[in-house]
Amino acid sequence: MFALKSRLQAGVVAIALLAPGLAFAQAQSFIVDMPNAAAPAAAPAPAARPAPTPAANPAEIAARPDVAQAPLRAAPILGDGEGPDESALRYYAQLGQMDRVNVEIERLVRLYPTWTPPLDLFNGEPPGNPDEDVYWELFASDKIAELQAALDARKREEPNWQPSHDLATKLRRKELRMRIMSFWKEGRLQDLVDFVKKDGYNADDADVEMLWTIAEAFAKTKQTTDAVSVYMSILKSGADQPARLATIQKAMAVLRMNDVEKLIAAGRVDANGVSEFAPIMVDIVRARISAYLHDERVEKIPANELAVFEEYAKTAPDPNQPGLVAWYFYKTKTFRDALDWFKLSLEHGGDAMIAHGLAHSLRELDMRRETEEVAYAWREPLVNNLILFIDILERDLTLEFPPYIEPERLARYAKVTMDVASGEGAQALAWYAYNSCQYEVAEQWFQRAVAWFPKEATVYGYALTERKLKRDKIFWDLMNRYDGLFGKVVEIIFPDGYYHPPTPCDEMANQKLRPMQQKIGNYVVPGSYPVAQPAGAPFNPNMTAAQAAGYVPYAQYAGDYGYRQQAPEPPKIDRKLFPVAIDPENPLRYAATAAPPASTPAKFAQAAPQGPLQREPYHGPYPLVADRVPGVGAMPYESYGFTLLPGWNGINKPTSPTYAAQIAPAGTLWATELPEKDRPKTAMQAGSGGGGAMVAGAGGGSIAAGVNGAPPEVAPTSVPVAAPAANTQSSVSTPAVRVVGTPIGVAPAAPVQPTPVVPAVPTAPQPQASAAPSAYGAPATVQPTAILTPQAPLTPQLPEAADAGTLAQRAMQFFNEKNYAAALDALDRRAPLARETTELRMVRGWSLLHLQRPEEARKAFATLGGTSGQSLQGSR
Amino acid sequence: MKIRILIALSLSLIAGPLAAQTVTPVIPVGAAVQQQMMAPQAPSAPDTRPLALDARQLSLGGALKTPELWQAYKAAFITESGRVVDTGNGLVSHSEGQGYGMLLAIAANDRATFDRLWGWTRANLMVRDDQLLAWRWDPTRRPAIADINDASDGDILVAWALTEASEFWGDVALKVAARRIAVEVGRKLVVYKTKFGALLLPAVSGFAAEDRQDGPVVNLSYWVFPAFARLPLVAPEIDWRGIVQSGLDALKASHFGVGGLPTEWVSLRNGVARPADGFPAQFGYNAIRIPLYLAWAGIGERVHYDPFAKWAKDFGGRAVVDISSGREASGFGESGYQAIGALALCVTDGKPLDRGALVAHGPENYYPATLRILVNLAAQMRFPSCLR
């Protein structure tokens, strides 16, 4: 169980982390409102502007009424930060040389198609010396080296001659700009900032575009303080409004928002309290959301600002805009709002990552069935969805009393599992088959699971299955191969001495016990023996059969609860079977079955010839006594006095706690997850403000409680997870329709695949191949013997389900989670839609018993014989 | 053949994996090396020329242009069941070696061998309860998993290989596997927001600040830099760039001793780099891979490469160096190791790689042979000018 939850958590961590990435990408694609990035010299005098007044609170930018409707947009600023140099143009204009003016205008327009001549072209400073024409021509054509040479030559000829102040100033500026731009184009950012710092630069000599370039270079070389200073110098200069807005946008693209906030705070505020940056409020809020998603900002986005962005995002054609809002709500654990915004994003053409967010929102809202559908529909465009599809159903499949799962759902799950060679999926199907008493099928899936992901619980299940099938060679090979590594596996032959109840499958097989079973009405309650109600004794609805038998579940993991039936004695094991020498290599191999794509990059490369490989160089001798493995706990037989050899690094004691139980190192994402026992099982349990960061563990369990999720030997199934405190009101999609109310990502454009028809057993040669789907279609019976502790009744507020199948599945699920009130509620809502099957009637009866409504329970059980549908007794 | 000892045998209580390299016993510094070290060094101005690095995104698939090297490698070290055998280390296997083998199979466009390697890897090393790999497998022991801990470089190498394979062969199954491992690396093995940024732990157990008084302890050779440029293909949510930067910064801070070389294991306690306690303060079989990974990724600056270039010049790329004295602690022994020094000089000085260093001239063990073929591959991908 832990393993699966970890994976789901990782998946959500992935989401939480990916969202900022998306947002950041968005932030980097700002279009800047800068139709005319005029140089400071062309701007009005600073005195003509209102005095800069820092905003009282950078987070509070009063919105202009028209912002949301018409955010200021403009042409993009060139990436290299260069813009037209109007120096020569102005010079010719002042001289009245209109031919040259026109030529220069044509040149600039050719270079900068969006550029337009300045309106004040003829209102500049008085012209310089007309004999500098030749120099200005060189200047205009960027022949700086030739110009410098010409000036030097002139100085040599006329020692007292100096170029005009205008020419000298503009030459200096151009040289500076060309040097800086050269560094920039070559990507030599460190050299650029070194040059700027070493040679200094006069802000008067730098136009705003050059300042942006310098600031960006500082930012990208992590000299943040300098970058902020340069941006700040622009704001404190006489730059016009477009340049000021663009400065903020440039800064947002390269700096952390915390630094940008300093710049925003330095903005001017008018008499009405409106910031000069209000026209780009959408962009600023977007960046603030991005910062929040990046954990660079702690405060949530103020409601008024968020409302402005929401208004913009609702109608934005770019699906990433509502997607950003969705991720924001997801991050704030407002999953209902996140769901709505993910839906909107998908309606706008959102991609598979948006669908992934939608699926996880559904999961957080405990809409697992819908999660499964969305993840399945979007599995091909994004592997994250495929993984979620596998993991979300894994929990249900590995429950001790698995809920009803339609054959077609099992079939498609099996196909996906086979296609991608998923060890997680294979072990889930294996446990499902095992708990359905279908050991031949279980064997097939366990073999694949052990080939693909041989963790302890999976090898344990495989060993149990092989023992059931009396395949002794394989069973004892497993005992010997994993001796010293998997204590849970070896425990099969070295029992822990505690009593464990028989499994439902054992019960069915044990004819001797049948007479001892409890009868209610005409129905023999499976798993109820050896409850032998004393004649005349009152019926105790709170006592389960297992309790009556003196069993406390999972007591082996908590000594306070259990008791040993007998003092441990070494079991008698044939020494020809254990320990014996064995080749330690796991020999199982199975390939994925996904069809290869028609074309791959590999087809264009030379395939390697198949040369010889080495024969295995080591053929024994193989040892009989296990070594101590660092990170692994004690082996079961150590309690009988046996011991192990030192480990490879010399350790001679079992590791405690085991590495599997270690505490996550601080600073890792892992450490931000709550411990398993404290982890909310649903988003509702987490509450609006509760739960830890990155909580994502509602996904459910793997196979069982116990060591590494391994279940007790004779009950190889999982502990029901805590009941969800359901509290959600929404539409629910059914497997058939999937859309009720607003679409949730299975819009017509979604890549819904036809349901595959595949065998549920993995390989064609297996005799179960054709029969398996129908075998799976008969769900394992509901055997509530392991449901022990009456749960405080909780009132579920489930989404409306539209079909009987979904409601049946929910009822089963709630029952397995010991949420009996919720299970009854689902059954009641299902009742008008379809007849109640035997299994569901049993769920009803046992739910009523657990809710201390014995008379109603008796009635439910009494009518078992009159119902139709699949039942345990009928199908076995 | 020299008797080899495992690095960590003398560190029996230190939990955690060590790169499955071997070291030779310490031997006296050779006269030739002593002479070399004692020779007066003419002061020279630091070289500030920018490095001609190529950090483009490159696919690994089919990148190996010398298929004969792959065939020889396969025949020598990969079993029919897909196990990469560390011939110099008791015939063990490890996650790192499986990762190298898988990467080379992709580079050689050898899908059949890749499948064998991946099949063996998952069937035998993925025994943990998470998505990571047990790092050491020893056929002579019971059980063969000698340590349930992982090694982050092995995890990363395998995840990278699966990523490249999924891209090259268009196989979604491999992409699923790659993502599961990569996300787990980002989740369990990266300590975020340290003074160095996002630090890569060598293993899940045994190296964090909570585990050791000098923790966190890192192994700079576990930063498989070329992998970090490709893992975003399967796990874009992880801050791989931040991990790269922390590696570069930690390397820059780990210029120890007279040679400025990093030690194998580095303590970064309180943001200060120093040789980790309990480990020999040496530059050796682990750290030798650092310049290989830098060059293979096409990243870094002179400050990162210079100590390795100097080591290549001073010791011919043959010496394990004692950091405190700056002298040779032992020789690497086999010639395959020298290929890395040659690659470092290719990067810093544009010096052509000696053809003789790129091929084996006789039987050699797994590790030097692996480093040699990886140098070939890295040079073919990033520095073809050094191969002319």
Coordinates of C-alpha atoms in Angstrom, one line a residue, chain A residues 67-327:
Chain A
V67 CA -7.9 46.2 -17.8
A68 CA -9.5 42.9 -17.9
Q69 CA -11.4 43.6 -21.0
A70 CA -8.5 45.1 -22.9
P71 CA -5.2 44.4 -21.4
L72 CA -2.5 46.5 -23.1
R73 CA -0.8 44.5 -25.7
A74 CA 1.8 45.5 -28.2
A75 CA 4.5 44.4 -30.5
P76 CA 7.2 42.2 -29.1
I77 CA 10.5 43.6 -28.2
L78 CA 13.3 42.1 -30.1
G79 CA 15.0 39.4 -28.2
D80 CA 18.5 40.9 -28.6
G81 CA 17.5 44.1 -27.1
E82 CA 18.6 46.2 -30.1
G83 CA 16.5 48.9 -31.6
P84 CA 16.8 51.6 -34.2
D85 CA 19.5 54.2 -33.7
E86 CA 18.0 57.5 -34.8
S87 CA 21.1 59.6 -34.2
A88 CA 22.0 59.9 -37.9
L89 CA 18.5 60.5 -38.9
R90 CA 18.1 63.3 -36.4
Y91 CA 21.4 64.8 -37.5
Y92 CA 20.3 64.9 -41.2
A93 CA 16.9 66.3 -40.2
Q94 CA 18.5 69.1 -38.2
L95 CA 20.6 69.9 -41.3
G96 CA 17.6 69.8 -43.5
Q97 CA 19.1 67.2 -45.7
M98 CA 15.8 65.6 -46.7
D99 CA 17.3 63.2 -49.3
R100 CA 19.5 61.7 -46.6
V101 CA 16.6 61.8 -44.1
N102 CA 14.5 59.7 -46.5
V103 CA 17.3 57.3 -47.2
E104 CA 17.9 56.8 -43.5
I105 CA 14.2 56.4 -42.9
E106 CA 14.1 53.7 -45.5
R107 CA 17.0 52.0 -44.0
L108 CA 15.6 52.0 -40.6
V109 CA 12.2 50.8 -41.8
R110 CA 13.9 48.0 -43.6
L111 CA 15.7 47.0 -40.4
Y112 CA 12.8 47.5 -38.1
P113 CA 9.5 47.0 -39.9
T114 CA 7.4 48.2 -37.0
W115 CA 9.4 51.4 -36.5
T116 CA 8.0 54.7 -37.4
P117 CA 9.8 58.0 -37.6
P118 CA 9.7 60.1 -34.4
L119 CA 7.3 62.9 -34.4
D120 CA 9.8 65.3 -33.0
L121 CA 12.3 64.6 -35.7
F122 CA 12.7 68.2 -36.6
N123 CA 12.6 69.6 -33.1
G124 CA 15.9 68.4 -31.8
E125 CA 19.1 70.1 -30.9
P126 CA 20.8 72.4 -33.4
P127 CA 22.8 70.7 -36.0
G128 CA 26.5 70.1 -35.7
N129 CA 29.2 71.2 -38.0
P130 CA 28.3 70.6 -41.7
D131 CA 31.8 69.5 -42.4
E132 CA 31.1 66.4 -40.4
D133 CA 28.9 65.0 -43.1
V134 CA 31.3 62.4 -44.1
Y135 CA 31.7 61.3 -40.5
W136 CA 27.9 61.1 -40.0
E137 CA 27.6 58.9 -43.1
L138 CA 30.1 56.5 -41.7
F139 CA 28.3 56.7 -38.4
A140 CA 25.0 56.0 -40.0
S141 CA 26.3 53.0 -41.8
D142 CA 27.9 51.6 -38.7
K143 CA 31.4 51.8 -40.1
I144 CA 32.7 52.7 -36.7
A145 CA 36.3 51.6 -37.3
E146 CA 36.5 53.6 -40.5
L147 CA 34.9 56.6 -38.7
Q148 CA 37.5 56.4 -35.9
A149 CA 40.3 56.1 -38.4
A150 CA 39.0 59.2 -40.3
L151 CA 38.7 61.1 -37.0
D152 CA 42.2 60.2 -36.1
A153 CA 43.5 61.2 -39.5
R154 CA 41.7 64.5 -39.2
K155 CA 43.3 65.1 -35.7
R156 CA 46.7 64.4 -37.1
E157 CA 46.2 66.9 -39.9
E158 CA 44.5 69.4 -37.6
P159 CA 45.8 68.9 -34.1
N160 CA 43.4 71.4 -32.6
W161 CA 40.4 69.9 -34.3
Q162 CA 37.8 68.0 -32.2
P163 CA 34.6 66.5 -33.4
S164 CA 31.5 68.1 -32.4
H165 CA 30.1 67.2 -29.0
D166 CA 27.1 65.6 -30.6
L167 CA 29.2 63.4 -32.8
A168 CA 31.6 62.5 -30.0
T169 CA 28.8 61.6 -27.7
K170 CA 26.9 59.5 -30.2
L171 CA 30.0 57.8 -31.3
R172 CA 30.8 56.8 -27.7
R173 CA 27.3 55.5 -27.3
K174 CA 27.4 53.6 -30.4
E175 CA 30.7 52.0 -29.6
L176 CA 29.4 51.0 -26.2
R177 CA 26.2 49.6 -27.7
M178 CA 28.1 47.6 -30.4
R179 CA 30.4 46.2 -27.8
I180 CA 27.7 45.2 -25.5
M181 CA 25.5 43.8 -28.3
S182 CA 28.5 41.8 -29.6
F183 CA 28.9 40.1 -26.2
W184 CA 25.2 39.5 -26.1
K185 CA 25.0 37.9 -29.5
E186 CA 27.9 35.7 -28.8
G187 CA 26.2 34.6 -25.5
R188 CA 29.2 35.9 -23.5
L189 CA 27.1 37.2 -20.7
Q190 CA 29.8 37.1 -18.1
D191 CA 32.1 39.0 -20.4
L192 CA 29.3 41.5 -21.0
V193 CA 28.8 42.2 -17.3
D194 CA 32.5 42.2 -16.7
F195 CA 32.9 44.8 -19.4
V196 CA 30.1 46.9 -18.0
K197 CA 31.4 46.7 -14.5
K198 CA 35.0 47.3 -15.5
D199 CA 34.6 50.1 -18.0
G200 CA 31.5 51.4 -16.4
Y201 CA 28.7 52.9 -18.3
N202 CA 27.0 56.2 -18.1
A203 CA 23.3 55.7 -18.0
D204 CA 23.1 58.8 -20.2
D205 CA 25.0 56.9 -22.8
A206 CA 22.8 53.9 -22.7
D207 CA 19.4 53.8 -24.3
V208 CA 16.6 51.8 -22.6
E209 CA 17.1 48.8 -24.9
M210 CA 20.7 48.6 -24.0
L211 CA 19.8 48.9 -20.3
W212 CA 17.4 46.0 -20.7
T213 CA 20.1 44.0 -22.3
I214 CA 22.6 44.8 -19.5
A215 CA 20.0 44.0 -16.9
E216 CA 19.1 40.7 -18.4
A217 CA 22.8 39.8 -18.6
F218 CA 23.1 40.6 -14.9
A219 CA 20.0 38.5 -14.2
K220 CA 21.2 35.6 -16.2
T221 CA 24.6 35.6 -14.5
K222 CA 22.9 35.6 -11.2
Q223 CA 23.9 39.2 -10.3
T224 CA 20.4 39.9 -9.2
T225 CA 21.1 43.0 -7.3
D226 CA 22.8 44.6 -10.2
A227 CA 19.9 43.6 -12.5
V228 CA 17.4 45.2 -10.2
S229 CA 19.5 48.3 -10.0
V230 CA 19.6 48.6 -13.8
Y231 CA 15.8 48.1 -14.1
M232 CA 15.3 50.5 -11.3
S233 CA 17.4 53.1 -13.1
I234 CA 15.1 52.9 -16.1
L235 CA 12.1 53.5 -13.9
K236 CA 13.8 56.4 -12.2
S237 CA 14.8 57.9 -15.5
G238 CA 12.5 59.7 -17.8
A239 CA 11.4 56.6 -19.7
D240 CA 8.0 56.9 -21.2
Q241 CA 5.1 54.6 -20.1
P242 CA 5.5 51.9 -22.7
A243 CA 9.2 51.6 -21.8
R244 CA 8.3 51.5 -18.1
L245 CA 5.7 48.8 -18.6
A246 CA 8.1 46.9 -20.8
T247 CA 10.7 47.2 -18.1
I248 CA 8.5 45.4 -15.6
Q249 CA 7.6 42.8 -18.1
K250 CA 11.3 42.3 -19.0
A251 CA 12.1 42.0 -15.3
M252 CA 9.4 39.4 -14.8
A253 CA 10.8 37.3 -17.5
V254 CA 14.2 37.0 -15.9
L255 CA 14.0 37.8 -12.2
R256 CA 12.2 36.1 -9.4
M257 CA 9.0 37.8 -8.5
N258 CA 10.2 38.9 -5.1
D259 CA 12.8 41.1 -6.9
V260 CA 10.3 42.3 -9.4
E261 CA 8.0 43.4 -6.6
K262 CA 10.6 46.0 -5.6
L263 CA 10.3 47.5 -9.0
I264 CA 6.6 47.4 -9.0
A265 CA 6.6 49.1 -5.6
A266 CA 8.7 51.9 -7.1
G267 CA 6.0 52.7 -9.6
R268 CA 3.9 55.7 -9.6
V269 CA 0.4 55.9 -8.3
D270 CA -2.1 58.4 -9.5
A271 CA -4.5 60.4 -7.4
N272 CA -7.0 57.6 -7.5
G273 CA -4.5 55.2 -6.2
V274 CA -4.1 53.4 -9.5
S275 CA -0.7 52.1 -10.2
E276 CA 1.0 53.1 -13.4
F277 CA 1.4 49.4 -14.0
A278 CA -2.3 48.7 -13.9
P279 CA -2.3 48.3 -17.7
I280 CA -0.3 45.1 -17.3
M281 CA -2.0 43.9 -14.2
V282 CA -2.9 40.6 -15.9
D283 CA 0.7 40.0 -16.7
I284 CA 1.8 40.9 -13.1
V285 CA -0.9 38.6 -11.6
R286 CA 0.1 35.9 -13.9
A287 CA 3.7 36.2 -12.7
R288 CA 2.6 36.3 -9.1
I289 CA 0.6 33.1 -9.6
S290 CA 3.6 31.5 -11.3
A291 CA 5.7 32.6 -8.3
Y292 CA 3.2 31.0 -5.9
L293 CA 3.3 27.8 -7.9
H294 CA 7.1 27.9 -7.7
D295 CA 7.0 28.3 -4.0
E296 CA 8.7 31.6 -4.5
R297 CA 5.8 33.4 -3.0
V298 CA 4.1 32.5 0.2
E299 CA 1.1 34.7 0.2
K300 CA -1.9 33.6 -1.8
I301 CA -3.0 35.9 -4.6
P302 CA -5.4 38.6 -3.3
A303 CA -9.0 37.9 -4.3
N304 CA -9.4 41.1 -6.3
E305 CA -6.3 40.5 -8.3
L306 CA -7.2 36.9 -8.9
A307 CA -10.6 37.9 -10.1
V308 CA -9.0 40.2 -12.7
F309 CA -6.9 37.3 -14.0
E310 CA -9.8 34.9 -13.9
E311 CA -11.9 37.3 -15.9
Y312 CA -9.1 37.5 -18.5
A313 CA -8.5 33.7 -18.5
K314 CA -12.1 32.8 -19.0
T315 CA -12.1 34.3 -22.5
A316 CA -8.5 33.9 -23.4
P317 CA -8.1 31.6 -26.4
D318 CA -4.9 30.2 -24.9
P319 CA -6.0 27.2 -22.7
N320 CA -2.9 27.7 -20.5
Q321 CA -4.5 30.8 -19.0
P322 CA -7.4 29.0 -17.4
G323 CA -5.0 26.2 -16.9
L324 CA -2.8 28.4 -14.7
V325 CA -5.8 29.3 -12.6
A326 CA -6.6 25.6 -12.3
W327 CA -3.1 24.8 -11.1

